[in-house]
Amino acid sequence: QMQLQESGPGLVKPSETLSLTCTVSGASITDFYWSWIRQPPGKGLEWIAFMYYSGTPNYNPSLKGRVTVSLDTSKNQFSLNLTSATAADTAVYYCARARVAGPKVWFDPWGQGTLATVSS
Amino acid sequence: DVQLTQSPSTLSASVGDRVTITCQASQDIRKYLNWYQQKPGKAPKLLIYDESNLKTGVPSRFSGSGSGTDFTLTIRGLQPEDIATYYCQQCDHLPVTFGGGTKVELK
């Protein structure tokens, strides 16, 4: 059974880089697409990016320029780096497997989420 | 970006009721719409993909319909465990976007 677990610092200072890692168990990260999605406290969901291990990542243009995603096949992990963090980046960050086939993209399963707070 | 407008934003219903949630897209997204259920403090879970395909293990009281710009999630016979916030998500046009959510409460 596939499981995903996010990890990373819970507190990031403004202007610094928010870095998170998702560890996948029960599947190889080379077999699927993977995604990051975030949810500010009390608000809705925002897609950040998805990628396949051998392809170019797709990023949400609203974050492009600040966000980078990458995979570490040796650790079966994928990561998110968000530079120049501001309070607006405070959110629960979820990693998820992305099922991608042409125009079809859905997210299943999801990790439990990790709260990243941007504050001095 | 494709805007998804869900209505209502909050819904109060009784156990056994038929519940309908709508999701309207700002442009044609054909049938490429998915639905998720999120319970408080938990991650969202996929319910329906490609407008009407029920994920394995999801109770058959959940169903999805629609195409183009207007979509519906229906719960036939609301159960206490269905109390949650429901989100639609489109994938026909990048970036992927989500609706604002519909919170289903017990009356």
mmCIF file of C-alpha atoms in Angstrom:
data_model
loop_
_atom_site.group_PDB
_atom_site.id
_atom_site.type_symbol
_atom_site.label_atom_id
_atom_site.label_comp_id
_atom_site.label_asym_id
_atom_site.label_seq_id
_atom_site.Cartn_x
_atom_site.Cartn_y
_atom_site.Cartn_z
ATOM 1 C CA GLN A 1 0.000 0.000 0.000
ATOM 2 C CA MET A 2 1.470 3.303 -1.078
ATOM 3 C CA GLN A 3 2.120 5.850 1.661
ATOM 4 C CA LEU A 4 3.549 9.352 1.560
ATOM 5 C CA GLN A 5 5.048 11.311 4.437
ATOM 6 C CA GLU A 6 6.056 14.958 4.379
ATOM 7 C CA SER A 7 8.903 16.296 6.497
ATOM 8 C CA GLY A 8 10.716 19.573 6.974
ATOM 9 C CA PRO A 9 11.107 22.585 9.236
ATOM 10 C CA GLY A 10 7.859 23.808 10.692
ATOM 11 C CA LEU A 11 9.121 27.382 10.937
ATOM 12 C CA VAL A 12 10.846 29.418 8.250
ATOM 13 C CA LYS A 13 11.966 33.031 8.481
ATOM 14 C CA PRO A 14 10.709 35.540 5.911
ATOM 15 C CA SER A 15 12.899 35.787 2.791
ATOM 16 C CA GLU A 16 14.417 32.369 3.487
ATOM 17 C CA THR A 17 13.800 29.143 1.568
ATOM 18 C CA LEU A 18 11.046 26.755 2.571
ATOM 19 C CA SER A 19 12.256 23.200 1.965
ATOM 20 C CA LEU A 20 10.153 20.076 2.317
ATOM 21 C CA THR A 21 10.673 16.406 1.522
ATOM 22 C CA CYS A 22 8.159 13.675 0.784
ATOM 23 C CA THR A 23 9.168 10.089 1.462
ATOM 24 C CA VAL A 24 7.299 7.473 -0.534
ATOM 25 C CA SER A 25 6.850 3.889 0.626
ATOM 26 C CA GLY A 26 5.106 1.043 -1.119
ATOM 27 C CA ALA A 27 5.995 2.271 -4.607
ATOM 28 C CA SER A 28 8.944 3.453 -6.638
ATOM 29 C CA ILE A 29 9.014 7.152 -7.409
ATOM 30 C CA THR A 30 10.212 6.283 -10.925
ATOM 31 C CA ASP A 31 6.838 4.704 -11.702
ATOM 32 C CA PHE A 32 4.518 7.665 -11.203
ATOM 33 C CA TYR A 33 4.073 11.438 -11.288
ATOM 34 C CA TRP A 34 4.329 13.296 -7.975
ATOM 35 C CA SER A 35 2.859 16.575 -6.828
ATOM 36 C CA TRP A 36 2.866 19.253 -4.164
ATOM 37 C CA ILE A 37 -0.329 20.988 -3.073
ATOM 38 C CA ARG A 38 -0.788 23.489 -0.267
ATOM 39 C CA GLN A 39 -3.620 24.798 1.891
ATOM 40 C CA PRO A 40 -3.345 28.033 3.893
ATOM 41 C CA PRO A 41 -4.996 27.743 7.304
ATOM 42 C CA GLY A 42 -8.774 27.814 6.951
ATOM 43 C CA LYS A 43 -8.609 28.200 3.177
ATOM 44 C CA GLY A 44 -8.799 26.130 0.011
ATOM 45 C CA LEU A 45 -6.314 24.066 -1.945
ATOM 46 C CA GLU A 46 -3.626 25.386 -4.300
ATOM 47 C CA TRP A 47 -1.701 23.147 -6.687
ATOM 48 C CA ILE A 48 2.040 23.899 -6.709
ATOM 49 C CA ALA A 49 3.714 21.500 -9.146
ATOM 50 C CA PHE A 50 3.934 17.978 -10.457
ATOM 51 C CA MET A 51 6.742 16.058 -12.043
ATOM 52 C CA TYR A 52 7.839 12.741 -13.452
ATOM 53 C CA TYR A 53 11.348 11.483 -12.753
ATOM 54 C CA SER A 54 12.424 11.704 -16.380
ATOM 55 C CA GLY A 55 10.527 14.815 -17.391
ATOM 56 C CA THR A 56 10.343 18.551 -16.923
ATOM 57 C CA PRO A 57 8.274 19.643 -13.936
ATOM 58 C CA ASN A 58 5.040 21.550 -14.390
ATOM 59 C CA TYR A 59 4.735 24.517 -12.065
ATOM 60 C CA ASN A 60 1.861 26.768 -11.112
ATOM 61 C CA PRO A 61 2.699 30.094 -12.806
ATOM 62 C CA SER A 62 1.627 31.913 -9.659
ATOM 63 C CA LEU A 63 4.738 30.484 -7.978
ATOM 64 C CA LYS A 64 7.075 30.044 -10.903
ATOM 65 C CA GLY A 65 10.435 31.572 -10.338
ATOM 66 C CA ARG A 66 10.342 30.743 -6.645
ATOM 67 C CA VAL A 67 9.584 27.025 -6.669
ATOM 68 C CA THR A 68 11.689 24.020 -7.593
ATOM 69 C CA VAL A 69 10.770 20.360 -7.264
ATOM 70 C CA SER A 70 13.155 17.454 -7.576
ATOM 71 C CA LEU A 71 13.350 13.691 -7.064
ATOM 72 C CA ASP A 72 15.943 11.588 -5.261
ATOM 73 C CA THR A 73 15.568 8.093 -6.636
ATOM 74 C CA SER A 74 18.185 6.682 -4.260
ATOM 75 C CA LYS A 75 16.039 7.672 -1.280
ATOM 76 C CA ASN A 76 12.639 7.305 -2.977
ATOM 77 C CA GLN A 77 11.893 10.897 -2.044
ATOM 78 C CA PHE A 78 10.842 14.071 -3.782
ATOM 79 C CA SER A 79 11.357 17.595 -2.585
ATOM 80 C CA LEU A 80 10.013 21.137 -2.734
ATOM 81 C CA ASN A 81 12.039 24.317 -2.421
ATOM 82 C CA LEU A 82 10.224 27.649 -2.251
ATOM 83 C CA THR A 83 12.518 30.664 -2.148
ATOM 84 C CA SER A 84 11.890 34.150 -0.771
ATOM 85 C CA ALA A 85 9.206 32.884 1.579
ATOM 86 C CA THR A 86 6.621 35.314 2.929
ATOM 87 C CA ALA A 87 3.779 35.016 5.392
ATOM 88 C CA ALA A 88 1.497 34.274 2.438
ATOM 89 C CA ASP A 89 3.349 30.959 2.021
ATOM 90 C CA THR A 90 2.228 29.779 5.464
ATOM 91 C CA ALA A 91 0.188 26.656 4.777
ATOM 92 C CA VAL A 92 -0.201 22.952 5.238
ATOM 93 C CA TYR A 93 1.851 21.406 2.449
ATOM 94 C CA TYR A 94 0.733 18.078 1.037
ATOM 95 C CA CYS A 95 2.589 15.720 -1.232
ATOM 96 C CA ALA A 96 0.547 13.410 -3.416
ATOM 97 C CA ARG A 97 0.840 10.952 -6.230
ATOM 98 C CA ALA A 98 -0.454 12.540 -9.411
ATOM 99 C CA ARG A 99 -2.243 10.321 -11.903
ATOM 100 C CA VAL A 100 -1.468 11.964 -15.244
ATOM 101 C CA ALA A 101 -2.772 10.791 -18.626
ATOM 102 C CA GLY A 102 -3.156 13.488 -21.265
ATOM 103 C CA PRO A 103 -5.538 16.082 -19.859
ATOM 104 C CA LYS A 104 -6.430 13.858 -16.923
ATOM 105 C CA VAL A 105 -4.736 14.751 -13.653
ATOM 106 C CA TRP A 106 -5.917 13.685 -10.232
ATOM 107 C CA PHE A 107 -4.201 13.278 -6.892
ATOM 108 C CA ASP A 108 -4.300 10.029 -4.949
ATOM 109 C CA PRO A 109 -3.116 9.207 -2.368
ATOM 110 C CA TRP A 110 -2.009 12.205 -0.304
ATOM 111 C CA GLY A 111 0.408 12.505 2.561
ATOM 112 C CA GLN A 112 -0.930 13.637 5.921
ATOM 113 C CA GLY A 113 0.424 17.153 5.365
ATOM 114 C CA THR A 114 2.907 19.299 7.221
ATOM 115 C CA LEU A 115 2.362 22.842 8.463
ATOM 116 C CA ALA A 116 5.029 25.293 7.397
ATOM 117 C CA THR A 117 4.850 28.691 9.074
ATOM 118 C CA VAL A 118 6.735 31.691 7.735
ATOM 119 C CA SER A 119 7.453 34.056 10.598
ATOM 120 C CA SER A 120 10.345 35.847 12.224
ATOM 121 C CA ASP B 1 -6.586 30.189 -15.045
ATOM 122 C CA VAL B 2 -9.853 28.248 -14.883
ATOM 123 C CA GLN B 3 -11.936 29.428 -11.932
ATOM 124 C CA LEU B 4 -14.112 26.825 -10.229
ATOM 125 C CA THR B 5 -17.065 28.165 -8.258
ATOM 126 C CA GLN B 6 -18.683 25.766 -5.810
ATOM 127 C CA SER B 7 -22.117 26.265 -4.315
ATOM 128 C CA PRO B 8 -23.280 26.377 -1.713
ATOM 129 C CA SER B 9 -20.239 27.196 0.413
ATOM 130 C CA THR B 10 -21.941 25.593 3.411
ATOM 131 C CA LEU B 11 -24.771 23.109 3.456
ATOM 132 C CA SER B 12 -26.796 21.763 6.408
ATOM 133 C CA ALA B 13 -28.552 18.450 5.936
ATOM 134 C CA SER B 14 -29.973 15.560 7.927
ATOM 135 C CA VAL B 15 -28.893 11.944 7.914
ATOM 136 C CA GLY B 16 -30.545 10.237 4.973
ATOM 137 C CA ASP B 17 -30.936 13.396 2.907
ATOM 138 C CA ARG B 18 -29.940 13.712 -0.713
ATOM 139 C CA VAL B 19 -27.190 16.325 -0.942
ATOM 140 C CA THR B 20 -26.184 18.130 -4.128
ATOM 141 C CA ILE B 21 -23.046 20.234 -4.554
ATOM 142 C CA THR B 22 -22.393 22.123 -7.760
ATOM 143 C CA CYS B 23 -19.139 23.197 -9.346
ATOM 144 C CA GLN B 24 -19.144 25.716 -12.177
ATOM 145 C CA ALA B 25 -16.079 26.291 -14.348
ATOM 146 C CA SER B 26 -15.201 29.629 -15.912
ATOM 147 C CA GLN B 27 -14.578 27.891 -19.243
ATOM 148 C CA ASP B 28 -15.204 24.542 -20.906
ATOM 149 C CA ILE B 29 -13.276 21.759 -19.142
ATOM 150 C CA ARG B 30 -15.000 18.921 -21.025
ATOM 151 C CA LYS B 31 -15.314 16.108 -18.466
ATOM 152 C CA TYR B 32 -12.004 16.595 -16.683
ATOM 153 C CA LEU B 33 -13.236 17.252 -13.189
ATOM 154 C CA ASN B 34 -12.463 15.405 -9.966
ATOM 155 C CA TRP B 35 -13.974 15.515 -6.474
ATOM 156 C CA TYR B 36 -12.273 15.220 -3.089
ATOM 157 C CA GLN B 37 -13.487 14.872 0.492
ATOM 158 C CA GLN B 38 -11.577 16.498 3.334
ATOM 159 C CA LYS B 39 -12.354 15.901 6.999
ATOM 160 C CA PRO B 40 -11.082 18.338 9.660
ATOM 161 C CA GLY B 41 -7.343 18.011 10.271
ATOM 162 C CA LYS B 42 -6.959 15.399 7.553
ATOM 163 C CA ALA B 43 -5.662 15.334 4.013
ATOM 164 C CA PRO B 44 -8.143 15.365 1.127
ATOM 165 C CA LYS B 45 -9.188 12.017 -0.306
ATOM 166 C CA LEU B 46 -10.129 11.349 -3.906
ATOM 167 C CA LEU B 47 -13.787 10.420 -4.365
ATOM 168 C CA ILE B 48 -14.500 10.742 -8.078
ATOM 169 C CA TYR B 49 -12.289 11.241 -11.116
ATOM 170 C CA ASP B 50 -13.078 12.104 -14.723
ATOM 171 C CA GLU B 51 -16.463 13.570 -13.758
ATOM 172 C CA SER B 52 -18.207 10.344 -12.803
ATOM 173 C CA ASN B 53 -15.764 7.518 -12.060
ATOM 174 C CA LEU B 54 -15.974 6.394 -8.462
ATOM 175 C CA LYS B 55 -12.651 5.556 -6.875
ATOM 176 C CA THR B 56 -12.527 1.935 -5.716
ATOM 177 C CA GLY B 57 -13.802 1.664 -2.167
ATOM 178 C CA VAL B 58 -15.859 4.859 -2.203
ATOM 179 C CA PRO B 59 -19.494 4.165 -1.245
ATOM 180 C CA SER B 60 -21.918 4.053 -4.140
ATOM 181 C CA ARG B 61 -24.076 6.762 -2.528
ATOM 182 C CA PHE B 62 -21.573 9.215 -4.020
ATOM 183 C CA SER B 63 -21.950 10.100 -7.693
ATOM 184 C CA GLY B 64 -20.735 12.762 -10.085
ATOM 185 C CA SER B 65 -22.180 14.147 -13.262
ATOM 186 C CA GLY B 66 -21.824 17.000 -15.711
ATOM 187 C CA SER B 67 -19.676 18.201 -18.559
ATOM 188 C CA GLY B 68 -18.439 21.420 -20.069
ATOM 189 C CA THR B 69 -18.835 24.034 -17.350
ATOM 190 C CA ASP B 70 -21.418 22.590 -14.954
ATOM 191 C CA PHE B 71 -20.812 19.646 -12.647
ATOM 192 C CA THR B 72 -22.573 18.078 -9.691
ATOM 193 C CA LEU B 73 -21.578 15.877 -6.790
ATOM 194 C CA THR B 74 -24.527 14.023 -5.267
ATOM 195 C CA ILE B 75 -24.675 12.111 -2.007
ATOM 196 C CA ARG B 76 -27.750 9.874 -1.887
ATOM 197 C CA GLY B 77 -28.570 9.199 1.731
ATOM 198 C CA LEU B 78 -26.168 11.348 3.753
ATOM 199 C CA GLN B 79 -24.339 9.446 6.496
ATOM 200 C CA PRO B 80 -22.673 10.913 9.608
ATOM 201 C CA GLU B 81 -19.259 9.943 8.240
ATOM 202 C CA ASP B 82 -19.892 12.130 5.163
ATOM 203 C CA ILE B 83 -19.589 15.304 7.236
ATOM 204 C CA ALA B 84 -16.645 17.018 5.574
ATOM 205 C CA THR B 85 -15.620 19.689 3.110
ATOM 206 C CA TYR B 86 -15.806 18.737 -0.560
ATOM 207 C CA TYR B 87 -13.609 20.188 -3.292
ATOM 208 C CA CYS B 88 -13.791 19.975 -7.058
ATOM 209 C CA GLN B 89 -10.601 20.101 -9.155
ATOM 210 C CA GLN B 90 -10.143 20.623 -12.885
ATOM 211 C CA CYS B 91 -7.266 19.408 -15.007
ATOM 212 C CA ASP B 92 -8.226 20.248 -18.569
ATOM 213 C CA HIS B 93 -6.245 23.481 -18.502
ATOM 214 C CA LEU B 94 -3.031 24.071 -16.594
ATOM 215 C CA PRO B 95 -2.595 25.245 -13.950
ATOM 216 C CA VAL B 96 -4.643 22.670 -12.110
ATOM 217 C CA THR B 97 -7.197 24.535 -9.994
ATOM 218 C CA PHE B 98 -9.546 23.669 -7.157
ATOM 219 C CA GLY B 99 -12.935 25.023 -6.184
ATOM 220 C CA GLY B 100 -13.320 26.925 -2.937
ATOM 221 C CA GLY B 101 -14.960 24.030 -1.142
ATOM 222 C CA THR B 102 -18.400 23.124 0.192
ATOM 223 C CA LYS B 103 -18.713 22.340 3.874
ATOM 224 C CA VAL B 104 -21.416 19.784 4.654
ATOM 225 C CA GLU B 105 -22.793 19.964 8.168
ATOM 226 C CA LEU B 106 -25.442 17.982 10.033
ATOM 227 C CA LYS B 107 -28.690 19.789 10.643
#
